[in-house]
mmCIF file of C-alpha atoms in Angstrom:
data_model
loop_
_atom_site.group_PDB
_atom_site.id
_atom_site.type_symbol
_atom_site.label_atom_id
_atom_site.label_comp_id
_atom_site.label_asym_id
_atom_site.label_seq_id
_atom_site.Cartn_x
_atom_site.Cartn_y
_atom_site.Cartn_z
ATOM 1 C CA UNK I 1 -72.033 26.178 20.969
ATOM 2 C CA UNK I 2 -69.227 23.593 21.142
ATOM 3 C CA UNK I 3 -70.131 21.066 23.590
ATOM 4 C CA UNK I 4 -67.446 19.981 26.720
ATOM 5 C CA UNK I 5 -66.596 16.913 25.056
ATOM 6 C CA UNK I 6 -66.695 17.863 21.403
ATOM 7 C CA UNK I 7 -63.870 20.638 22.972
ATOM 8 C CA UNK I 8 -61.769 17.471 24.625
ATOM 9 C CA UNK I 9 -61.888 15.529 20.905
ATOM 10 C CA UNK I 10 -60.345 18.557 19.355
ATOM 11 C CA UNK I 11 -57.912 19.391 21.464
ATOM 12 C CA UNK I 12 -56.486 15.237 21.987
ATOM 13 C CA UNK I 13 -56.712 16.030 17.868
ATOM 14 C CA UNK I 14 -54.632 18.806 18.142
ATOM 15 C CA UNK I 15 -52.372 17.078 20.651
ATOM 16 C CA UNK I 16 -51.696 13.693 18.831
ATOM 17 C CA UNK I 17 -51.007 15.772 15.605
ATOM 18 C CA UNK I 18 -48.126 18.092 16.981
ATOM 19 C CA UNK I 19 -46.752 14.948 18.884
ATOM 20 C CA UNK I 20 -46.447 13.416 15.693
ATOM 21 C CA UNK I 21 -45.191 15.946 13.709
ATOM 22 C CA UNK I 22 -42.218 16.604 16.548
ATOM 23 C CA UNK I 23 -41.622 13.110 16.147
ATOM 24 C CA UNK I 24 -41.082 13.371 12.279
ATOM 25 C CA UNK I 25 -38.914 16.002 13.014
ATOM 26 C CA UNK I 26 -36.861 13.456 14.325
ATOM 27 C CA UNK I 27 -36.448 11.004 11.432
ATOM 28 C CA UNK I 28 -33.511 11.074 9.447
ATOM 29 C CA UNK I 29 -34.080 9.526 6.408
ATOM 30 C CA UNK I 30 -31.133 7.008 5.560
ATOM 31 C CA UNK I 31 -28.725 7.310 2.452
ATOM 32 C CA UNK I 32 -27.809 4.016 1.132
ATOM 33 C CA UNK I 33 -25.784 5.526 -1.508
ATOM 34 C CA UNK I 34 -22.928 6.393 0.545
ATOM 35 C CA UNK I 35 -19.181 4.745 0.550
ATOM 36 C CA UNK I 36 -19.936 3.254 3.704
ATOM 37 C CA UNK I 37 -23.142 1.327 2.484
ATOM 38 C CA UNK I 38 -21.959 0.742 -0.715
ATOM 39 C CA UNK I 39 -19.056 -0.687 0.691
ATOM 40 C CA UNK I 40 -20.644 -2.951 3.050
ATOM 41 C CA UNK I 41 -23.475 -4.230 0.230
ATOM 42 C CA UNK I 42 -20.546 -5.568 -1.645
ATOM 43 C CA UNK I 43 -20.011 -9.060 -1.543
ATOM 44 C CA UNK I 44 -15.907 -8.646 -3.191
ATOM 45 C CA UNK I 45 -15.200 -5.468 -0.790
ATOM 46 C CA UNK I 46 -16.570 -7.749 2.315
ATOM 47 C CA UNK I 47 -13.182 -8.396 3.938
ATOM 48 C CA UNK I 48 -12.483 -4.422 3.437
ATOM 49 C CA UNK I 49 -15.677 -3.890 4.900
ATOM 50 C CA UNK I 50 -14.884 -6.040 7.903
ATOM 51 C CA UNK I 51 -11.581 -3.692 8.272
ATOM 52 C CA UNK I 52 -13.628 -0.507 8.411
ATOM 53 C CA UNK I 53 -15.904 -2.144 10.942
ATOM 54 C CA UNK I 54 -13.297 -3.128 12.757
ATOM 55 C CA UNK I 55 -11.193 0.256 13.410
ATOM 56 C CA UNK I 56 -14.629 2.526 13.006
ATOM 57 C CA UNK I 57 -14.237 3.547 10.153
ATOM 58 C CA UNK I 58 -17.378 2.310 8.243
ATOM 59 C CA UNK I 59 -19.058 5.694 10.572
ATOM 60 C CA UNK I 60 -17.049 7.744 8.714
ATOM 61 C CA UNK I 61 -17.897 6.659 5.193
ATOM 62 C CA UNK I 62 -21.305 7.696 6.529
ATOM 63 C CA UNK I 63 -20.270 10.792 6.604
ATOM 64 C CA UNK I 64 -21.118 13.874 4.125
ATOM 65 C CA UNK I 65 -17.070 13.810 2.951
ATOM 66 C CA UNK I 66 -16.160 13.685 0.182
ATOM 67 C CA UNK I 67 -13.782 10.708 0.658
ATOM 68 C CA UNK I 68 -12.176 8.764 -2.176
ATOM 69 C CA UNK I 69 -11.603 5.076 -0.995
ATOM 70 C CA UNK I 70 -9.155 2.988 -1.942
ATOM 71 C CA UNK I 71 -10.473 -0.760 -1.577
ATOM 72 C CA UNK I 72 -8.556 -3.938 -1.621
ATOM 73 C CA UNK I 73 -10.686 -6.503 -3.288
ATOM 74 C CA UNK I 74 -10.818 -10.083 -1.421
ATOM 75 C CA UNK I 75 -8.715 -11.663 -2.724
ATOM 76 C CA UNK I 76 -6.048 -8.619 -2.023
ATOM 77 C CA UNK I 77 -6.866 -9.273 1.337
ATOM 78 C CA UNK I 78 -6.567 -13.501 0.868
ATOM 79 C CA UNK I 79 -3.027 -12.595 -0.410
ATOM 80 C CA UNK I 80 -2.160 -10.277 2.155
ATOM 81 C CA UNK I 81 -2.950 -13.216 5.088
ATOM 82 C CA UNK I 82 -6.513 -12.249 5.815
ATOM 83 C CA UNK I 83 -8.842 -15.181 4.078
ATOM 84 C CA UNK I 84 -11.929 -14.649 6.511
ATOM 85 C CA UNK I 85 -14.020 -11.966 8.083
ATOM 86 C CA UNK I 86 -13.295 -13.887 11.473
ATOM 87 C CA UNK I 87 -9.317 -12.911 10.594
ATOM 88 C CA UNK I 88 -9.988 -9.480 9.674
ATOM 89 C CA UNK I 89 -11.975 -9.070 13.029
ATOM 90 C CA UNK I 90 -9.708 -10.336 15.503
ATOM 91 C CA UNK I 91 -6.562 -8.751 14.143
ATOM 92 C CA UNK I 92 -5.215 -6.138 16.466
ATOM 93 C CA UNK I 93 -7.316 -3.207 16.446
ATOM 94 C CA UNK I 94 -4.111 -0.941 15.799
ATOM 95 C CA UNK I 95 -2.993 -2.964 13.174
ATOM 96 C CA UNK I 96 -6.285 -3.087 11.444
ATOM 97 C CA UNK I 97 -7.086 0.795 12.297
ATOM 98 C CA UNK I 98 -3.916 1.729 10.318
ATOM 99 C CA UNK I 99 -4.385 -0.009 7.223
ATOM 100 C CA UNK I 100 -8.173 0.745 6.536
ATOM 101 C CA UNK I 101 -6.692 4.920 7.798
ATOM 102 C CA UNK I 102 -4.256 4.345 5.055
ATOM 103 C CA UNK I 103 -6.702 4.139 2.185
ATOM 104 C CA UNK I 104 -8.819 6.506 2.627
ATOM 105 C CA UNK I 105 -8.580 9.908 1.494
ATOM 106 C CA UNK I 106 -10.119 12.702 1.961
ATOM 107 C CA UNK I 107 -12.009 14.509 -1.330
ATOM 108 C CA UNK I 108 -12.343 12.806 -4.747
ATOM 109 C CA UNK I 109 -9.870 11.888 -6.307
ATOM 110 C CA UNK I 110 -10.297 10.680 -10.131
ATOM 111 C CA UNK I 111 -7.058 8.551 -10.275
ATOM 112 C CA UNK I 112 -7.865 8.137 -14.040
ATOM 113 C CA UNK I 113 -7.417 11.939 -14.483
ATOM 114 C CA UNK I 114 -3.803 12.124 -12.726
ATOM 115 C CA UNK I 115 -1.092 13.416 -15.461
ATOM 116 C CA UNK I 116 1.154 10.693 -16.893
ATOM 117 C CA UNK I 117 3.859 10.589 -14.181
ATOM 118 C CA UNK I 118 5.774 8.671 -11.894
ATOM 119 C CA UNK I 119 4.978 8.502 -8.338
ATOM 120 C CA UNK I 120 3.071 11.546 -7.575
ATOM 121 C CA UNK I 121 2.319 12.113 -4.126
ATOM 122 C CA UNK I 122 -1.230 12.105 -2.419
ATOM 123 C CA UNK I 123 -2.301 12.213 1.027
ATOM 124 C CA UNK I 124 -3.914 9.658 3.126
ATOM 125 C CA UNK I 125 -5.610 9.474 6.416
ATOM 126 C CA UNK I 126 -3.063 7.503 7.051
ATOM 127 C CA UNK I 127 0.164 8.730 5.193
ATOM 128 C CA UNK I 128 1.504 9.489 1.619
ATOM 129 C CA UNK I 129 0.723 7.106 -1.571
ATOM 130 C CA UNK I 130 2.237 7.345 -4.665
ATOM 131 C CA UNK I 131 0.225 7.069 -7.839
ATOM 132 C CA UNK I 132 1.751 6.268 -10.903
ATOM 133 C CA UNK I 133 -0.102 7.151 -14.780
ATOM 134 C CA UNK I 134 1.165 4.622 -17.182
ATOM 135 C CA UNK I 135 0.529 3.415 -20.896
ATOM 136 C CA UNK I 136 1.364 0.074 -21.623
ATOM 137 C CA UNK I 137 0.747 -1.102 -25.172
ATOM 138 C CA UNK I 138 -2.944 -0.119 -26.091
ATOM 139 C CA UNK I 139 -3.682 -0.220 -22.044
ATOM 140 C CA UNK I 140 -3.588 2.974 -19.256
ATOM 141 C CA UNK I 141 -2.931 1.341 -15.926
ATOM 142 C CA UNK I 142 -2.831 3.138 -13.111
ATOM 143 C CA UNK I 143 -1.029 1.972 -10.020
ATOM 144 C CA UNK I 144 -0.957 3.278 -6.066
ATOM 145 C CA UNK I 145 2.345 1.706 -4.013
ATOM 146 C CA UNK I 146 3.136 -0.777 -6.846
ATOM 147 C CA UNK I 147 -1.159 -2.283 -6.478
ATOM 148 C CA UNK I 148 -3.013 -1.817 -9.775
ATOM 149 C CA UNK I 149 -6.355 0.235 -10.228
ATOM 150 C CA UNK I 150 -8.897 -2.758 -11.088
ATOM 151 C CA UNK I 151 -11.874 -0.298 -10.903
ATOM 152 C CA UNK I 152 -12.000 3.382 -10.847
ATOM 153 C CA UNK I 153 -14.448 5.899 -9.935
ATOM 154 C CA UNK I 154 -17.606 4.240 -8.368
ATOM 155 C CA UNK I 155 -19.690 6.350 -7.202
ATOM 156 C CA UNK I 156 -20.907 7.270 -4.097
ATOM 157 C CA UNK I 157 -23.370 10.316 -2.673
ATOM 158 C CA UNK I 158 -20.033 11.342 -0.782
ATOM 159 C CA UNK I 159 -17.454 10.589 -2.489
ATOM 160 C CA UNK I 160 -15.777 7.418 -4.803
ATOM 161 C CA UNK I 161 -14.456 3.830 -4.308
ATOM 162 C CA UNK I 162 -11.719 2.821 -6.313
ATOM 163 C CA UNK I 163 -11.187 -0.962 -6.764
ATOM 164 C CA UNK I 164 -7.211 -2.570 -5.947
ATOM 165 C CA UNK I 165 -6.018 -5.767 -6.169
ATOM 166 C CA UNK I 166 -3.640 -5.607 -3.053
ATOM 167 C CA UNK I 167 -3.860 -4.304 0.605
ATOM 168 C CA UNK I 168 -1.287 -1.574 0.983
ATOM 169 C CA UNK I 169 0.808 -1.634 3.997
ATOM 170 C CA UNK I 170 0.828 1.879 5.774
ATOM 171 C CA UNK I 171 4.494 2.451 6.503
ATOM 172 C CA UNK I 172 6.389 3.190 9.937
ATOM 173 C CA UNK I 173 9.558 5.396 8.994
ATOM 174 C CA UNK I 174 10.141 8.379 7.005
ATOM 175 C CA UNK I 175 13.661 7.225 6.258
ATOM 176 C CA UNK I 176 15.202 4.115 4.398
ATOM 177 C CA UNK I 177 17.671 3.684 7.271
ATOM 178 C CA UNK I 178 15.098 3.203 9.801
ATOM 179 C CA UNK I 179 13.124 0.781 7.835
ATOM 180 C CA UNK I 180 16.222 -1.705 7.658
ATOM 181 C CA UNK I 181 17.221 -1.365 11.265
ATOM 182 C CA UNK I 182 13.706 -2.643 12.149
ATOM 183 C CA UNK I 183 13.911 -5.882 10.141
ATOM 184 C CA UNK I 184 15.197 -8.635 11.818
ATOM 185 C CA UNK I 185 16.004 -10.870 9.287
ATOM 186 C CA UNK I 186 18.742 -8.185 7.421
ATOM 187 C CA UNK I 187 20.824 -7.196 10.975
ATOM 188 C CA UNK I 188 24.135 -8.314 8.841
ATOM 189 C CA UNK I 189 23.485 -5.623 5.888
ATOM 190 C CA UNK I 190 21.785 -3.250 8.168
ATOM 191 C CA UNK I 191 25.316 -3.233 10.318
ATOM 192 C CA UNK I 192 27.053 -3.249 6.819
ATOM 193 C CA UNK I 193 25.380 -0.108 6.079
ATOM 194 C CA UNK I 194 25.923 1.766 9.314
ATOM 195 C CA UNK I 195 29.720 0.467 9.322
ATOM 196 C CA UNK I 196 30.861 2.350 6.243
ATOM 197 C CA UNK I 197 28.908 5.726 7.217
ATOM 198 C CA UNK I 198 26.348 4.974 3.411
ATOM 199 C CA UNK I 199 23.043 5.642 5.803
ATOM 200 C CA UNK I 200 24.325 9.645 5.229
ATOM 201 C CA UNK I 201 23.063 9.071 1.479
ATOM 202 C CA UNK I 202 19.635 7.621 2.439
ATOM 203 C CA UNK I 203 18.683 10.590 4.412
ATOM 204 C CA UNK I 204 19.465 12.984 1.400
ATOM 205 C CA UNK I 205 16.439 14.440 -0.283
ATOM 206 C CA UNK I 206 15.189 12.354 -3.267
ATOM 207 C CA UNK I 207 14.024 8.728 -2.839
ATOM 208 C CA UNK I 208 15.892 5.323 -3.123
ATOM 209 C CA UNK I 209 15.346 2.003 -3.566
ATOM 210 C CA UNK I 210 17.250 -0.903 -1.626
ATOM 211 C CA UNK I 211 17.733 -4.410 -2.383
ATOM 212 C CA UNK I 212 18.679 -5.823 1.002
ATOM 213 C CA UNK I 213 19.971 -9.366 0.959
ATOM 214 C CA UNK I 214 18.879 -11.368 3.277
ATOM 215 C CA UNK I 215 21.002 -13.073 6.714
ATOM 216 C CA UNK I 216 21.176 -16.304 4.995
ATOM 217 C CA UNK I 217 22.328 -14.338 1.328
ATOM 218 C CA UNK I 218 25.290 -12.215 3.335
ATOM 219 C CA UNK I 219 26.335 -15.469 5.282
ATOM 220 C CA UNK I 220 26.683 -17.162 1.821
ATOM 221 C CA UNK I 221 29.338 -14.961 0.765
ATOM 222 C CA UNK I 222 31.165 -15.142 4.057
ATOM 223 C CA UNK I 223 29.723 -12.373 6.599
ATOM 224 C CA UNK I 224 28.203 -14.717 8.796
ATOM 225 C CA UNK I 225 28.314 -12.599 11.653
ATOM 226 C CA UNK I 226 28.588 -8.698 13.191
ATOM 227 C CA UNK I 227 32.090 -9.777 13.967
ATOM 228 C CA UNK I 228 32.483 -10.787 10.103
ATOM 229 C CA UNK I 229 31.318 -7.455 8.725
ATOM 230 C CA UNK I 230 33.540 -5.539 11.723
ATOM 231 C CA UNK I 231 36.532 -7.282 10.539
ATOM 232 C CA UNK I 232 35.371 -6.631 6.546
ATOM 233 C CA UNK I 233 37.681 -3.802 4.498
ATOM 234 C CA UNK I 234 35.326 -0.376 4.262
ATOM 235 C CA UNK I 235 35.416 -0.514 0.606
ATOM 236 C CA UNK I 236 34.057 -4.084 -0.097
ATOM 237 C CA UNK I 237 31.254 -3.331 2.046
ATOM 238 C CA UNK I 238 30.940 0.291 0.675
ATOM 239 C CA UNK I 239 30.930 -1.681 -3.288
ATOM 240 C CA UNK I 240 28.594 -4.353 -1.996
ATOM 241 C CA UNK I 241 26.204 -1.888 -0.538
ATOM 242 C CA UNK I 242 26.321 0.558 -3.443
ATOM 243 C CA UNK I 243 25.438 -2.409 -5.776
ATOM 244 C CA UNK I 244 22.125 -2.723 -3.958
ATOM 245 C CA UNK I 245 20.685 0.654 -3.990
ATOM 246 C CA UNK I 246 18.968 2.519 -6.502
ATOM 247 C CA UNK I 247 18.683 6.126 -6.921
ATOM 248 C CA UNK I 248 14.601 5.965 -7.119
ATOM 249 C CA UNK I 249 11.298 4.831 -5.644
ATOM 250 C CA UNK I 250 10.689 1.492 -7.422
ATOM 251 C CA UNK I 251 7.682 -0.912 -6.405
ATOM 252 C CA UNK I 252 7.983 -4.540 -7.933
ATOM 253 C CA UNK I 253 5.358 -3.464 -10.163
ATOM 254 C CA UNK I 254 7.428 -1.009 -11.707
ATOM 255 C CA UNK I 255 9.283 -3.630 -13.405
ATOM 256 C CA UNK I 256 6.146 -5.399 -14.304
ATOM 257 C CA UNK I 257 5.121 -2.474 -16.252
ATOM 258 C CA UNK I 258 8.161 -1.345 -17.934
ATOM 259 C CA UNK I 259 9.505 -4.763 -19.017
ATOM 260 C CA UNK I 260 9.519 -5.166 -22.979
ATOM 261 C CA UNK I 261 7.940 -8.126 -24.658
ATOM 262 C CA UNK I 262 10.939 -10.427 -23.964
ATOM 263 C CA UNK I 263 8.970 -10.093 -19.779
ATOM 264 C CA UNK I 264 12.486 -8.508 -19.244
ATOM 265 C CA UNK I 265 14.675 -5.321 -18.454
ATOM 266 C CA UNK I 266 17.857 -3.597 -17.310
ATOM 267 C CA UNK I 267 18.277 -1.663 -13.621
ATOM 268 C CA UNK I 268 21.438 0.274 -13.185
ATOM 269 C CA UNK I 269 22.313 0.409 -9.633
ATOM 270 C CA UNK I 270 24.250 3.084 -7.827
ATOM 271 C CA UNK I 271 27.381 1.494 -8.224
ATOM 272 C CA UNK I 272 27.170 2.059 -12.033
ATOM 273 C CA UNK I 273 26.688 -1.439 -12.592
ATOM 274 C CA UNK I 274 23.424 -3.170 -14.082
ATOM 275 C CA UNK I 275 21.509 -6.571 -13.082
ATOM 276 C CA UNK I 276 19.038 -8.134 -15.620
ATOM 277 C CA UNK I 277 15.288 -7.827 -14.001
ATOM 278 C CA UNK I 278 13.240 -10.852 -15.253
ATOM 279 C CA UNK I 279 9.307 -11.413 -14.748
ATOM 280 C CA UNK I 280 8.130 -14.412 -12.925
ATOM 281 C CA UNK I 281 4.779 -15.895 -12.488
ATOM 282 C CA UNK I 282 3.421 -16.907 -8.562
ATOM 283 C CA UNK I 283 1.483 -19.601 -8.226
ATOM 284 C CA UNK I 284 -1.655 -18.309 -8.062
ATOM 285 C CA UNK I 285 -1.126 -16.015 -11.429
ATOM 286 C CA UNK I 286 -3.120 -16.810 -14.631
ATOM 287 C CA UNK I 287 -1.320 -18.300 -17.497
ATOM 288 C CA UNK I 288 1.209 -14.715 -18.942
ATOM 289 C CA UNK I 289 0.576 -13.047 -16.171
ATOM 290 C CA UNK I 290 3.798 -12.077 -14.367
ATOM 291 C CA UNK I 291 3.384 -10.580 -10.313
ATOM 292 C CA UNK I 292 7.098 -11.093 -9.165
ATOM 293 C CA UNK I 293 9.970 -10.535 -10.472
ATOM 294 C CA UNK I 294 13.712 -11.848 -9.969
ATOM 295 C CA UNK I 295 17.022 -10.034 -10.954
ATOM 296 C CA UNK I 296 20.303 -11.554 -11.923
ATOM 297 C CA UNK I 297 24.204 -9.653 -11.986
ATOM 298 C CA UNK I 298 27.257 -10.684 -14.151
ATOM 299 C CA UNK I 299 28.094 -12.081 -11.527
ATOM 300 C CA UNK I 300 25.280 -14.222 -9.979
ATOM 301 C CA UNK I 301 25.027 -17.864 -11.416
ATOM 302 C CA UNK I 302 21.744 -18.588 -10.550
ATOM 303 C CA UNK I 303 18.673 -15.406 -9.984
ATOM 304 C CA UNK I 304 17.750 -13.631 -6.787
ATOM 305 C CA UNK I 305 14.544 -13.808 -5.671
ATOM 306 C CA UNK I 306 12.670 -11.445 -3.506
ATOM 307 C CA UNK I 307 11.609 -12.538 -0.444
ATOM 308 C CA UNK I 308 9.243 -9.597 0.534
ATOM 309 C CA UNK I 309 8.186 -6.880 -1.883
ATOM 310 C CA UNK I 310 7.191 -2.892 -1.407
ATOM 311 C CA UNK I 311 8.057 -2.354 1.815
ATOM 312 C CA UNK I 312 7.109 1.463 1.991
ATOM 313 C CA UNK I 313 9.114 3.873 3.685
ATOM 314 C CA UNK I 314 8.599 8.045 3.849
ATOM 315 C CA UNK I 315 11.807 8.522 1.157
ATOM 316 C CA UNK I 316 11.730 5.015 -0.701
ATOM 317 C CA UNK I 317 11.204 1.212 -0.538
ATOM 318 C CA UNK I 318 12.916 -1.385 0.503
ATOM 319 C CA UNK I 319 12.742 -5.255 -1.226
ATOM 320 C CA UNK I 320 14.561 -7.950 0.763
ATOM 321 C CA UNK I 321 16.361 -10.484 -1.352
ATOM 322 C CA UNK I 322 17.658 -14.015 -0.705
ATOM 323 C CA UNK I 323 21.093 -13.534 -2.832
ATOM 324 C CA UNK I 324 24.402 -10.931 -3.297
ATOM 325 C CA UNK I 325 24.720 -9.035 -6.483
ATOM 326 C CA UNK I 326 28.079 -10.265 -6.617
ATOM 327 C CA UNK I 327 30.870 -7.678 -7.798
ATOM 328 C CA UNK I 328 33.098 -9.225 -10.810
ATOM 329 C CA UNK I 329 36.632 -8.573 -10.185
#
């Protein structure tokens, strides 16, 4: 016969090993293979890591996805204005929320696997990207907004982290014509364009690119002011305007890629005309290594240079330019 406290031992026995098995029940073991740790545990992602901390959305690459991740490498980010953690973190948390949205995308996506074409649309969280397939030479390069594919197709337990060397901007308008209205430093083409009725074109379907030179460039050449473009004849303005747009959706490096071994190439405009697109180097570019470009018209004595690259909009992009492709007459 059991004795009274033999009974007591068995039953704090019995007690102490349900408590702990409820308890086990409540340990989830952790997955360090996910996007979100992998992300984190590398030291070149760490300024794309401090993005997703900052807008939340390093919880999310927790998650069981799948998500494909497109991931700026640091020194994308150093180029794009960010050169610290301490930056990334004390950006705006809308700003930051919007470009670590914008590169991730929800399923896998195998970039390498894409046909050979130009632009094709995906969806991100945060808005459309457009991948281009490309062979150049004995090299397949893939690029996403005019920022090349460095690495491709790390793997994650939910999903894949593909490596880019820049920081893609998320963009704010689905149309051209809204995109140049919110610049302030091209009011005097902007009011060019609106003058002779040529926004109706940029809201057709298809997608453009526009060459917008700058305040300085159109005050050069004599429209130094609204009142100068007001007083301006329809059709110079509709020539000069026509001479900076191009009937497609062309990053800066678009030109990179397609320029023969003499670094340049030819872009005919809308106007029928052509300017001569040459490769540059930027400073910080190894030696033969081209990441700008500049463009030059009969009649333009000296190249234009582009002042700001890519800017994305829903039906095209928009480069602004400190020069006038000058008409020949």
């Amino acid at each position: 016969m059991i004795k009274r406290k033999e009974l007591f031992a068995i039953l704090l026995t019995g007690i102490c090993l349900q408590s702990c098995i409820k308890e086990a029940d409540f340990i989830t073991p952790v997955d360090y293979n996910t996007l979100g740790y992998k992300i984190s545990d590398n030291f070149n992602l760490s300024l794309f890591s401090a993005a997703l901390s900052r807008s939340s959305n390093d919880k999310k690459l927790l998650q069981p996805g799948p998500f494909t991740v497109l991931a700026p490498s640091n020194l994308a980010f150093q180029y794009f204005g960010y050169s610290t953690t301490t930056a990334v973190k004390t950006e705006s948390l809308s700003r930051m929320s919007k470009i670590a949205t914008y590169h991730i995308l929800e399923g896998k996506f195998e970039l390498d696997k894409l046909p050979y074409l130009f632009n094709q649309q995906i969806e991100s969280l945060g808005g459309k990207l457009f991948v281009t397939h490309w062979i150049k030479g004995t090299d397949t390069v893939i690029t996403i907004n005019g920022a090349k594919l460095i690495l491709n197709n790390i793997p994650g337990s939910n999903g894949l982290i593909q490596v880019i060397d820049k920081v893609l901007e998320p963009y704010q308008f689905d149309e051209l014509n809204d995109a140049i209205a919110s610049e302030n430093s091209i009011t005097l083409f902007s009011h060019a364009l609106r003058k002779t009725g040529l926004t109706s074109l940029l809201q057709k379907n298809g997608s453009y690119t526009v060459f917008a030179p700058s305040n300085a460039a159109m005050a050069a050449i004599g429209f130094r002011s609204i009142q100068d473009v007001n007083n301006a004849d329809n059709k110079v303005l509709e020539d000069l305007i026509s001479y900076h747009i191009v009937t497609d959706r062309k990053f800066v490096y678009d030109y990179i890629l397609t320029a023969g071994k003499s670094n340049s190439s030819k872009q005919t405009m809308l106007n029928g005309y052509s300017v001569n697109v040459n490769l540059i180097s930027a400073a910080q570019d190894p030696p033969g290594v081209f990441s700008k470009i500049s463009l030059q018209g009969p009649g333009n004595t000296v190249p234009v240079l582009v002042d700001r690259a890519d800017l994305l909009s829903g039906n095209g992009v928009l480069h602004i330019i400190n020069g006038v492709f000058k008409i020949i007459r």
